[in-house]
Amino acid sequence: MKEFRDNAERKKRLFFVFIGVMILLSILTVRLLYVMTFKSNEFKELAYNQWTSGVKVEPKRGTIYDRNGKELVVSENVHKVNLDLSILRKELKGKNISEEALAKDLSEILNIEYEKVIDEMTKTLPNGKPRGSAILKRRIDEKEQKDLRKYIEKNEYAGILISPDTKRYYENGNFLSHILGHTRSDGVGLTGVELSYDKYLAGVPGRRIEEIDNEKSENKPYTISKFTDSIDGKGLVLTIDKNIQEFAEKAANEAMIDNDAKAVSIIVSDPKTGEILALVNKPDYDLNDPWISDNFNENQKFWRNRAVNDTFEPGSIFKIITATAAVAEGVVNDNDKFACSGSMQVANKVIRCHKRTGHGEQTFAEIIQNSCNMGFIVLGKRLGAEKLTKYIKLFGLGEKTGIDLSGEAKGIIKKAKDISEVDLATISFGQTNTLSMIQYIRALNVLANGGDLVTPHVMRAIIHKDDEGNVTVDKTFSSKVEKSIDEDIAKEMRDYLEKVVEIGGGKKAYIPGYRIGGKTGTAQKVDYQKGGYASGKYVASFGGMAPCDDPIVSIMISIDEPNPALYYAGQIAAPVAKTLFFDILNYYGMEPEGDKEKLERFLKKDIILPEFRGLDIEDCKKLAKDFNIKLRIEGNGKYINDMTPKPGFTIKEEDEILLYLGDEIQGEMKVVMPDLIGMTGDRAKKVLEKLGLEYVVSGEGVVTSTTPKAGIIINKGSKVIINLDRDY
């Protein structure tokens, strides 16, 4: 009986042992299946990494072209130094050389800090394991390459590799810097289109896989087991026209210097397609040497694309939106009259017009030409907050344009329900809301192209070339187009803007024979720290198009913080537009209507004739050279005793004047009352002082009228009355 129980107990224990073994085998089987299936690739990779070492082969970054195929950015073939750390550690151990000793040698050969070398050699992976490879230095020069090759051959290092690399080269340094952008030291795009289109430009890296020894087999030969070639990056064709960009760069440089400005930005676009033909911000930076400071934030100030990334209160250039809304909603007609006394009470606030004495009674066309704040307050009131906000949205303000550049600002547009009576008044003439330059030119293009809201962009095509140089287009920009206003309304508004340039506040952009339309705006900058507006800080802007019957080009100019002695857009931004329009329209081969010689004379610089009487011949020649005018001298004597025309008369540069020689000045000293209109008070005073005239000044701003009028002959010593007013 006992024997039976013992036997039964043994069988029971064997059963449980069997069950345990089966469970264990099942677990092992499941685990094995899991490793062989789900973890197979991971373990293969681990094993592969243990007996191989890989070095990345950099692709050649794609070339960037302007719209006409001119190269703007290329990549040059150079070399870099790779460390195959898996091999190098074994070599150092076999040669009984310390990492510190090798680091010292490499730092001297490659002219880099010892700490950087030792850091690259000893840095570990995030999991704490040693790294398999590292890039020690990119873009080494010829001497460094030659010296390093000698060092490698002499010491028989297989773990130090000189590999092909590419260096980004920007053909023109600062040219188009905020559109092109630049790359990091590792070749990855950091700003501009280098960032936006990095995935196309970058290409696909190749890889060289090399077998390595294990610790027990010292004599295994070093072999290459696999090589994957890199795929070069694609080409990027921009919408930019290099010639137009050069015009814009020159104009921005001159505007910045002439107006002692903090910054100047210019955008030129094709209003029908939204293509950006030129974009410049001054100051800019050298793309070949972008690291201006050790401080990243300081560098960002120079890298920042202000035309896209920054917003501002637009001032009077916004009035085109209010005027268009009024026409579209039928709340105004050409027979309406608007009274301007220089100020208006709105709710509990007195709002002033830029012309403190007032514009008097005006038509709708005249309030646009004169940029009268009071007239636009009336329009805003007729429209109401809801309708005005509706058109602000229809013109794309308060939203990103979708331009293919990073960091675009959205701007601030007040919601209709939050707009007070005072807000409605100030919004109508360009205060309160904010926008960017790229938003504004997109809105301006609605009027230029017949009513369409078109996405601005800088990419024209992504391309690649085959071995024979044949070009294949892989991708083009797909521009979003939305209808904002009727074509008839857009045409009507263009007619009004043409009058602004012909006879209104934008007349310094006028060129005879070309139909140019536009609007100027002078906005006081907001002081975000103290609140309110900053004293003496302004943004002078101009937005325009040409030719007005069928615009092919639109321009936006912004002069930030010009010299407070002369900051009015009509005086400083409009002349920049005039020069730029003339250059572009000539480049496009557009002939002006009318007399070409008359146009060429009009474009020459005006000279207020200085006083030559009493000077000897040599002094006269020097003065004439300074003013770029020609002299014809008649008579005999030591001094100039008379001249034609008289001092103060306005001539053109390269014109000829007649000087008479004698021993004494004949008759009374007469001068011509000079044309001072548009000058600052200070400049007008200096002109009068040089002509020997006294003066009385009334008002502030720029000269709007004088007594006597320009062209009248008066005696030296006469008193002149100068009337000044603001010009927006």
PDB file of N, CA and C in Angstrom, residues 433-511:
ATOM      1  N   ASN A 433      -4.396  98.600 -36.569  1.00  0.00           N
ATOM      2  CA  ASN A 433      -4.067  97.275 -37.104  1.00  0.00           C
ATOM      3  C   ASN A 433      -2.606  97.239 -37.571  1.00  0.00           C
ATOM      4  N   THR A 434      -2.054  96.027 -37.637  1.00  0.00           N
ATOM      5  CA  THR A 434      -0.680  95.880 -38.131  1.00  0.00           C
ATOM      6  C   THR A 434      -0.629  94.846 -39.260  1.00  0.00           C
ATOM      7  N   LEU A 435       0.368  94.986 -40.112  1.00  0.00           N
ATOM      8  CA  LEU A 435       0.562  94.058 -41.231  1.00  0.00           C
ATOM      9  C   LEU A 435       2.036  94.002 -41.589  1.00  0.00           C
ATOM     10  N   SER A 436       2.385  93.057 -42.454  1.00  0.00           N
ATOM     11  CA  SER A 436       3.769  92.937 -42.937  1.00  0.00           C
ATOM     12  C   SER A 436       3.851  93.472 -44.364  1.00  0.00           C
ATOM     13  N   MET A 437       5.067  93.694 -44.836  1.00  0.00           N
ATOM     14  CA  MET A 437       5.250  94.173 -46.208  1.00  0.00           C
ATOM     15  C   MET A 437       4.723  93.160 -47.222  1.00  0.00           C
ATOM     16  N   ILE A 438       4.970  91.874 -46.962  1.00  0.00           N
ATOM     17  CA  ILE A 438       4.531  90.861 -47.928  1.00  0.00           C
ATOM     18  C   ILE A 438       3.010  90.782 -47.971  1.00  0.00           C
ATOM     19  N   GLN A 439       2.359  91.034 -46.833  1.00  0.00           N
ATOM     20  CA  GLN A 439       0.890  91.073 -46.825  1.00  0.00           C
ATOM     21  C   GLN A 439       0.392  92.265 -47.633  1.00  0.00           C
ATOM     22  N   TYR A 440       1.095  93.393 -47.482  1.00  0.00           N
ATOM     23  CA  TYR A 440       0.629  94.596 -48.179  1.00  0.00           C
ATOM     24  C   TYR A 440       0.766  94.460 -49.690  1.00  0.00           C
ATOM     25  N   ILE A 441       1.897  93.943 -50.157  1.00  0.00           N
ATOM     26  CA  ILE A 441       2.054  93.854 -51.614  1.00  0.00           C
ATOM     27  C   ILE A 441       1.077  92.835 -52.192  1.00  0.00           C
ATOM     28  N   ARG A 442       0.740  91.816 -51.419  1.00  0.00           N
ATOM     29  CA  ARG A 442      -0.290  90.862 -51.859  1.00  0.00           C
ATOM     30  C   ARG A 442      -1.627  91.587 -51.990  1.00  0.00           C
ATOM     31  N   ALA A 443      -1.950  92.465 -51.017  1.00  0.00           N
ATOM     32  CA  ALA A 443      -3.201  93.235 -51.063  1.00  0.00           C
ATOM     33  C   ALA A 443      -3.177  94.225 -52.232  1.00  0.00           C
ATOM     34  N   LEU A 444      -2.049  94.905 -52.431  1.00  0.00           N
ATOM     35  CA  LEU A 444      -1.913  95.852 -53.535  1.00  0.00           C
ATOM     36  C   LEU A 444      -2.105  95.156 -54.880  1.00  0.00           C
ATOM     37  N   ASN A 445      -1.623  93.922 -54.974  1.00  0.00           N
ATOM     38  CA  ASN A 445      -1.743  93.167 -56.220  1.00  0.00           C
ATOM     39  C   ASN A 445      -3.188  92.845 -56.576  1.00  0.00           C
ATOM     40  N   VAL A 446      -4.075  92.852 -55.575  1.00  0.00           N
ATOM     41  CA  VAL A 446      -5.503  92.645 -55.857  1.00  0.00           C
ATOM     42  C   VAL A 446      -5.999  93.737 -56.799  1.00  0.00           C
ATOM     43  N   LEU A 447      -5.572  94.969 -56.555  1.00  0.00           N
ATOM     44  CA  LEU A 447      -5.958  96.076 -57.436  1.00  0.00           C
ATOM     45  C   LEU A 447      -5.211  96.005 -58.761  1.00  0.00           C
ATOM     46  N   ALA A 448      -3.960  95.569 -58.712  1.00  0.00           N
ATOM     47  CA  ALA A 448      -3.124  95.545 -59.918  1.00  0.00           C
ATOM     48  C   ALA A 448      -3.544  94.473 -60.910  1.00  0.00           C
ATOM     49  N   ASN A 449      -4.010  93.308 -60.412  1.00  0.00           N
ATOM     50  CA  ASN A 449      -4.284  92.195 -61.331  1.00  0.00           C
ATOM     51  C   ASN A 449      -5.760  92.024 -61.671  1.00  0.00           C
ATOM     52  N   GLY A 450      -6.596  92.933 -61.192  1.00  0.00           N
ATOM     53  CA  GLY A 450      -8.005  92.854 -61.557  1.00  0.00           C
ATOM     54  C   GLY A 450      -8.893  92.188 -60.515  1.00  0.00           C
ATOM     55  N   GLY A 451      -8.409  92.084 -59.266  1.00  0.00           N
ATOM     56  CA  GLY A 451      -9.292  91.615 -58.199  1.00  0.00           C
ATOM     57  C   GLY A 451      -8.952  90.293 -57.563  1.00  0.00           C
ATOM     58  N   ASP A 452      -7.823  89.656 -57.943  1.00  0.00           N
ATOM     59  CA  ASP A 452      -7.480  88.325 -57.408  1.00  0.00           C
ATOM     60  C   ASP A 452      -6.477  88.416 -56.257  1.00  0.00           C
ATOM     61  N   LEU A 453      -6.737  87.623 -55.224  1.00  0.00           N
ATOM     62  CA  LEU A 453      -5.804  87.486 -54.109  1.00  0.00           C
ATOM     63  C   LEU A 453      -4.915  86.287 -54.419  1.00  0.00           C
ATOM     64  N   VAL A 454      -3.629  86.552 -54.708  1.00  0.00           N
ATOM     65  CA  VAL A 454      -2.700  85.529 -55.200  1.00  0.00           C
ATOM     66  C   VAL A 454      -1.587  85.303 -54.180  1.00  0.00           C
ATOM     67  N   THR A 455      -1.216  84.047 -53.983  1.00  0.00           N
ATOM     68  CA  THR A 455      -0.156  83.702 -53.040  1.00  0.00           C
ATOM     69  C   THR A 455       1.209  84.162 -53.561  1.00  0.00           C
ATOM     70  N   PRO A 456       1.911  84.987 -52.799  1.00  0.00           N
ATOM     71  CA  PRO A 456       3.276  85.354 -53.211  1.00  0.00           C
ATOM     72  C   PRO A 456       4.232  84.188 -52.995  1.00  0.00           C
ATOM     73  N   HIS A 457       5.238  84.061 -53.843  1.00  0.00           N
ATOM     74  CA  HIS A 457       6.164  82.942 -53.691  1.00  0.00           C
ATOM     75  C   HIS A 457       7.500  83.232 -54.364  1.00  0.00           C
ATOM     76  N   VAL A 458       8.533  82.476 -53.951  1.00  0.00           N
ATOM     77  CA  VAL A 458       9.883  82.668 -54.491  1.00  0.00           C
ATOM     78  C   VAL A 458      10.391  81.433 -55.234  1.00  0.00           C
ATOM     79  N   MET A 459       9.687  80.317 -55.136  1.00  0.00           N
ATOM     80  CA  MET A 459      10.090  79.110 -55.875  1.00  0.00           C
ATOM     81  C   MET A 459       9.361  79.053 -57.208  1.00  0.00           C
ATOM     82  N   ARG A 460      10.130  78.907 -58.276  1.00  0.00           N
ATOM     83  CA  ARG A 460       9.519  78.762 -59.597  1.00  0.00           C
ATOM     84  C   ARG A 460       9.466  77.294 -59.995  1.00  0.00           C
ATOM     85  N   ALA A 461      10.567  76.574 -59.732  1.00  0.00           N
ATOM     86  CA  ALA A 461      10.606  75.157 -60.108  1.00  0.00           C
ATOM     87  C   ALA A 461      11.703  74.429 -59.349  1.00  0.00           C
ATOM     88  N   ILE A 462      11.446  73.132 -59.134  1.00  0.00           N
ATOM     89  CA  ILE A 462      12.472  72.194 -58.667  1.00  0.00           C
ATOM     90  C   ILE A 462      12.883  71.376 -59.887  1.00  0.00           C
ATOM     91  N   ILE A 463      14.185  71.308 -60.164  1.00  0.00           N
ATOM     92  CA  ILE A 463      14.646  70.645 -61.382  1.00  0.00           C
ATOM     93  C   ILE A 463      15.788  69.669 -61.078  1.00  0.00           C
ATOM     94  N   HIS A 464      16.068  68.820 -62.036  1.00  0.00           N
ATOM     95  CA  HIS A 464      17.312  68.053 -61.994  1.00  0.00           C
ATOM     96  C   HIS A 464      17.837  67.909 -63.418  1.00  0.00           C
ATOM     97  N   LYS A 465      19.145  67.702 -63.523  1.00  0.00           N
ATOM     98  CA  LYS A 465      19.783  67.554 -64.823  1.00  0.00           C
ATOM     99  C   LYS A 465      20.357  66.153 -64.955  1.00  0.00           C
ATOM    100  N   ASP A 466      20.258  65.601 -66.168  1.00  0.00           N
ATOM    101  CA  ASP A 466      20.887  64.296 -66.398  1.00  0.00           C
ATOM    102  C   ASP A 466      22.362  64.496 -66.752  1.00  0.00           C
ATOM    103  N   ASP A 467      23.057  63.410 -67.045  1.00  0.00           N
ATOM    104  CA  ASP A 467      24.494  63.466 -67.314  1.00  0.00           C
ATOM    105  C   ASP A 467      24.839  64.320 -68.528  1.00  0.00           C
ATOM    106  N   GLU A 468      23.880  64.489 -69.428  1.00  0.00           N
ATOM    107  CA  GLU A 468      24.122  65.274 -70.634  1.00  0.00           C
ATOM    108  C   GLU A 468      23.680  66.727 -70.473  1.00  0.00           C
ATOM    109  N   GLY A 469      23.202  67.079 -69.260  1.00  0.00           N
ATOM    110  CA  GLY A 469      22.802  68.454 -68.994  1.00  0.00           C
ATOM    111  C   GLY A 469      21.366  68.778 -69.344  1.00  0.00           C
ATOM    112  N   ASN A 470      20.575  67.778 -69.733  1.00  0.00           N
ATOM    113  CA  ASN A 470      19.161  68.004 -70.041  1.00  0.00           C
ATOM    114  C   ASN A 470      18.386  68.229 -68.752  1.00  0.00           C
ATOM    115  N   VAL A 471      17.522  69.238 -68.764  1.00  0.00           N
ATOM    116  CA  VAL A 471      16.790  69.639 -67.560  1.00  0.00           C
ATOM    117  C   VAL A 471      15.410  68.995 -67.520  1.00  0.00           C
ATOM    118  N   THR A 472      15.065  68.439 -66.357  1.00  0.00           N
ATOM    119  CA  THR A 472      13.721  67.914 -66.111  1.00  0.00           C
ATOM    120  C   THR A 472      13.109  68.697 -64.955  1.00  0.00           C
ATOM    121  N   VAL A 473      11.884  69.199 -65.153  1.00  0.00           N
ATOM    122  CA  VAL A 473      11.175  69.924 -64.093  1.00  0.00           C
ATOM    123  C   VAL A 473      10.411  68.914 -63.248  1.00  0.00           C
ATOM    124  N   ASP A 474      10.742  68.865 -61.962  1.00  0.00           N
ATOM    125  CA  ASP A 474      10.108  67.909 -61.054  1.00  0.00           C
ATOM    126  C   ASP A 474       8.893  68.492 -60.339  1.00  0.00           C
ATOM    127  N   LYS A 475       8.916  69.826 -60.134  1.00  0.00           N
ATOM    128  CA  LYS A 475       7.845  70.432 -59.338  1.00  0.00           C
ATOM    129  C   LYS A 475       7.807  71.927 -59.639  1.00  0.00           C
ATOM    130  N   THR A 476       6.605  72.493 -59.673  1.00  0.00           N
ATOM    131  CA  THR A 476       6.447  73.940 -59.785  1.00  0.00           C
ATOM    132  C   THR A 476       5.570  74.420 -58.642  1.00  0.00           C
ATOM    133  N   PHE A 477       5.587  75.727 -58.391  1.00  0.00           N
ATOM    134  CA  PHE A 477       4.774  76.264 -57.289  1.00  0.00           C
ATOM    135  C   PHE A 477       3.318  76.356 -57.720  1.00  0.00           C
ATOM    136  N   SER A 478       2.443  75.829 -56.886  1.00  0.00           N
ATOM    137  CA  SER A 478       1.005  75.895 -57.163  1.00  0.00           C
ATOM    138  C   SER A 478       0.414  77.048 -56.357  1.00  0.00           C
ATOM    139  N   SER A 479       0.137  78.150 -57.046  1.00  0.00           N
ATOM    140  CA  SER A 479      -0.310  79.367 -56.380  1.00  0.00           C
ATOM    141  C   SER A 479      -1.823  79.352 -56.150  1.00  0.00           C
ATOM    142  N   LYS A 480      -2.215  79.717 -54.937  1.00  0.00           N
ATOM    143  CA  LYS A 480      -3.639  79.790 -54.594  1.00  0.00           C
ATOM    144  C   LYS A 480      -4.197  81.136 -55.063  1.00  0.00           C
ATOM    145  N   VAL A 481      -5.315  81.104 -55.768  1.00  0.00           N
ATOM    146  CA  VAL A 481      -5.932  82.328 -56.292  1.00  0.00           C
ATOM    147  C   VAL A 481      -7.382  82.397 -55.831  1.00  0.00           C
ATOM    148  N   GLU A 482      -7.745  83.519 -55.198  1.00  0.00           N
ATOM    149  CA  GLU A 482      -9.122  83.732 -54.743  1.00  0.00           C
ATOM    150  C   GLU A 482      -9.616  85.083 -55.252  1.00  0.00           C
ATOM    151  N   LYS A 483     -10.887  85.137 -55.640  1.00  0.00           N
ATOM    152  CA  LYS A 483     -11.452  86.402 -56.120  1.00  0.00           C
ATOM    153  C   LYS A 483     -11.835  87.269 -54.928  1.00  0.00           C
ATOM    154  N   SER A 484     -11.320  88.515 -54.901  1.00  0.00           N
ATOM    155  CA  SER A 484     -11.594  89.406 -53.773  1.00  0.00           C
ATOM    156  C   SER A 484     -12.571  90.516 -54.137  1.00  0.00           C
ATOM    157  N   ILE A 485     -12.329  91.178 -55.282  1.00  0.00           N
ATOM    158  CA  ILE A 485     -13.203  92.269 -55.713  1.00  0.00           C
ATOM    159  C   ILE A 485     -13.410  92.169 -57.223  1.00  0.00           C
ATOM    160  N   ASP A 486     -14.412  92.911 -57.722  1.00  0.00           N
ATOM    161  CA  ASP A 486     -14.703  92.909 -59.154  1.00  0.00           C
ATOM    162  C   ASP A 486     -13.603  93.630 -59.925  1.00  0.00           C
ATOM    163  N   GLU A 487     -13.395  93.203 -61.157  1.00  0.00           N
ATOM    164  CA  GLU A 487     -12.355  93.781 -62.004  1.00  0.00           C
ATOM    165  C   GLU A 487     -12.584  95.271 -62.253  1.00  0.00           C
ATOM    166  N   ASP A 488     -13.850  95.670 -62.413  1.00  0.00           N
ATOM    167  CA  ASP A 488     -14.166  97.082 -62.674  1.00  0.00           C
ATOM    168  C   ASP A 488     -13.769  97.971 -61.499  1.00  0.00           C
ATOM    169  N   ILE A 489     -13.969  97.465 -60.286  1.00  0.00           N
ATOM    170  CA  ILE A 489     -13.599  98.244 -59.093  1.00  0.00           C
ATOM    171  C   ILE A 489     -12.083  98.370 -59.003  1.00  0.00           C
ATOM    172  N   ALA A 490     -11.381  97.286 -59.316  1.00  0.00           N
ATOM    173  CA  ALA A 490      -9.919  97.324 -59.298  1.00  0.00           C
ATOM    174  C   ALA A 490      -9.392  98.355 -60.297  1.00  0.00           C
ATOM    175  N   LYS A 491      -9.981  98.392 -61.488  1.00  0.00           N
ATOM    176  CA  LYS A 491      -9.556  99.356 -62.512  1.00  0.00           C
ATOM    177  C   LYS A 491      -9.825 100.784 -62.059  1.00  0.00           C
ATOM    178  N   GLU A 492     -10.997 101.007 -61.465  1.00  0.00           N
ATOM    179  CA  GLU A 492     -11.331 102.349 -60.974  1.00  0.00           C
ATOM    180  C   GLU A 492     -10.323 102.815 -59.922  1.00  0.00           C
ATOM    181  N   MET A 493      -9.941 101.901 -59.034  1.00  0.00           N
ATOM    182  CA  MET A 493      -8.976 102.250 -57.989  1.00  0.00           C
ATOM    183  C   MET A 493      -7.598 102.532 -58.583  1.00  0.00           C
ATOM    184  N   ARG A 494      -7.230 101.814 -59.626  1.00  0.00           N
ATOM    185  CA  ARG A 494      -5.941 102.083 -60.276  1.00  0.00           C
ATOM    186  C   ARG A 494      -5.919 103.493 -60.868  1.00  0.00           C
ATOM    187  N   ASP A 495      -7.053 103.936 -61.402  1.00  0.00           N
ATOM    188  CA  ASP A 495      -7.141 105.295 -61.949  1.00  0.00           C
ATOM    189  C   ASP A 495      -6.928 106.335 -60.853  1.00  0.00           C
ATOM    190  N   TYR A 496      -7.526 106.100 -59.690  1.00  0.00           N
ATOM    191  CA  TYR A 496      -7.332 107.021 -58.563  1.00  0.00           C
ATOM    192  C   TYR A 496      -5.862 107.046 -58.135  1.00  0.00           C
ATOM    193  N   LEU A 497      -5.235 105.884 -58.088  1.00  0.00           N
ATOM    194  CA  LEU A 497      -3.837 105.807 -57.650  1.00  0.00           C
ATOM    195  C   LEU A 497      -2.894 106.438 -58.672  1.00  0.00           C
ATOM    196  N   GLU A 498      -3.274 106.391 -59.937  1.00  0.00           N
ATOM    197  CA  GLU A 498      -2.467 107.051 -60.961  1.00  0.00           C
ATOM    198  C   GLU A 498      -2.461 108.564 -60.743  1.00  0.00           C
ATOM    199  N   LYS A 499      -3.604 109.107 -60.331  1.00  0.00           N
ATOM    200  CA  LYS A 499      -3.695 110.547 -60.044  1.00  0.00           C
ATOM    201  C   LYS A 499      -2.862 110.923 -58.820  1.00  0.00           C
ATOM    202  N   VAL A 500      -2.758 110.004 -57.856  1.00  0.00           N
ATOM    203  CA  VAL A 500      -1.924 110.254 -56.671  1.00  0.00           C
ATOM    204  C   VAL A 500      -0.479 110.512 -57.099  1.00  0.00           C
ATOM    205  N   VAL A 501      -0.012 109.749 -58.086  1.00  0.00           N
ATOM    206  CA  VAL A 501       1.361 109.903 -58.562  1.00  0.00           C
ATOM    207  C   VAL A 501       1.492 111.094 -59.509  1.00  0.00           C
ATOM    208  N   GLU A 502       0.472 111.366 -60.280  1.00  0.00           N
ATOM    209  CA  GLU A 502       0.538 112.483 -61.228  1.00  0.00           C
ATOM    210  C   GLU A 502       0.520 113.832 -60.525  1.00  0.00           C
ATOM    211  N   ILE A 503      -0.430 113.998 -59.581  1.00  0.00           N
ATOM    212  CA  ILE A 503      -0.625 115.337 -58.994  1.00  0.00           C
ATOM    213  C   ILE A 503      -0.772 115.318 -57.474  1.00  0.00           C
ATOM    214  N   GLY A 504      -0.735 114.126 -56.870  1.00  0.00           N
ATOM    215  CA  GLY A 504      -0.973 114.034 -55.426  1.00  0.00           C
ATOM    216  C   GLY A 504       0.297 113.822 -54.618  1.00  0.00           C
ATOM    217  N   GLY A 505       0.127 113.154 -53.475  1.00  0.00           N
ATOM    218  CA  GLY A 505       1.224 112.966 -52.536  1.00  0.00           C
ATOM    219  C   GLY A 505       2.343 112.089 -53.042  1.00  0.00           C
ATOM    220  N   GLY A 506       2.107 111.355 -54.148  1.00  0.00           N
ATOM    221  CA  GLY A 506       3.144 110.476 -54.696  1.00  0.00           C
ATOM    222  C   GLY A 506       3.821 111.037 -55.927  1.00  0.00           C
ATOM    223  N   LYS A 507       3.709 112.369 -56.131  1.00  0.00           N
ATOM    224  CA  LYS A 507       4.189 112.951 -57.400  1.00  0.00           C
ATOM    225  C   LYS A 507       5.698 112.834 -57.607  1.00  0.00           C
ATOM    226  N   LYS A 508       6.452 112.602 -56.548  1.00  0.00           N
ATOM    227  CA  LYS A 508       7.894 112.414 -56.734  1.00  0.00           C
ATOM    228  C   LYS A 508       8.224 111.032 -57.312  1.00  0.00           C
ATOM    229  N   ALA A 509       7.192 110.192 -57.515  1.00  0.00           N
ATOM    230  CA  ALA A 509       7.378 108.921 -58.225  1.00  0.00           C
ATOM    231  C   ALA A 509       6.962 109.044 -59.691  1.00  0.00           C
ATOM    232  N   TYR A 510       6.507 110.230 -60.076  1.00  0.00           N
ATOM    233  CA  TYR A 510       5.992 110.443 -61.436  1.00  0.00           C
ATOM    234  C   TYR A 510       7.113 110.433 -62.466  1.00  0.00           C
ATOM    235  N   ILE A 511       6.874 109.736 -63.589  1.00  0.00           N
ATOM    236  CA  ILE A 511       7.787 109.720 -64.731  1.00  0.00           C
ATOM    237  C   ILE A 511       6.957 109.996 -65.983  1.00  0.00           C
TER     238      ILE A 511
END
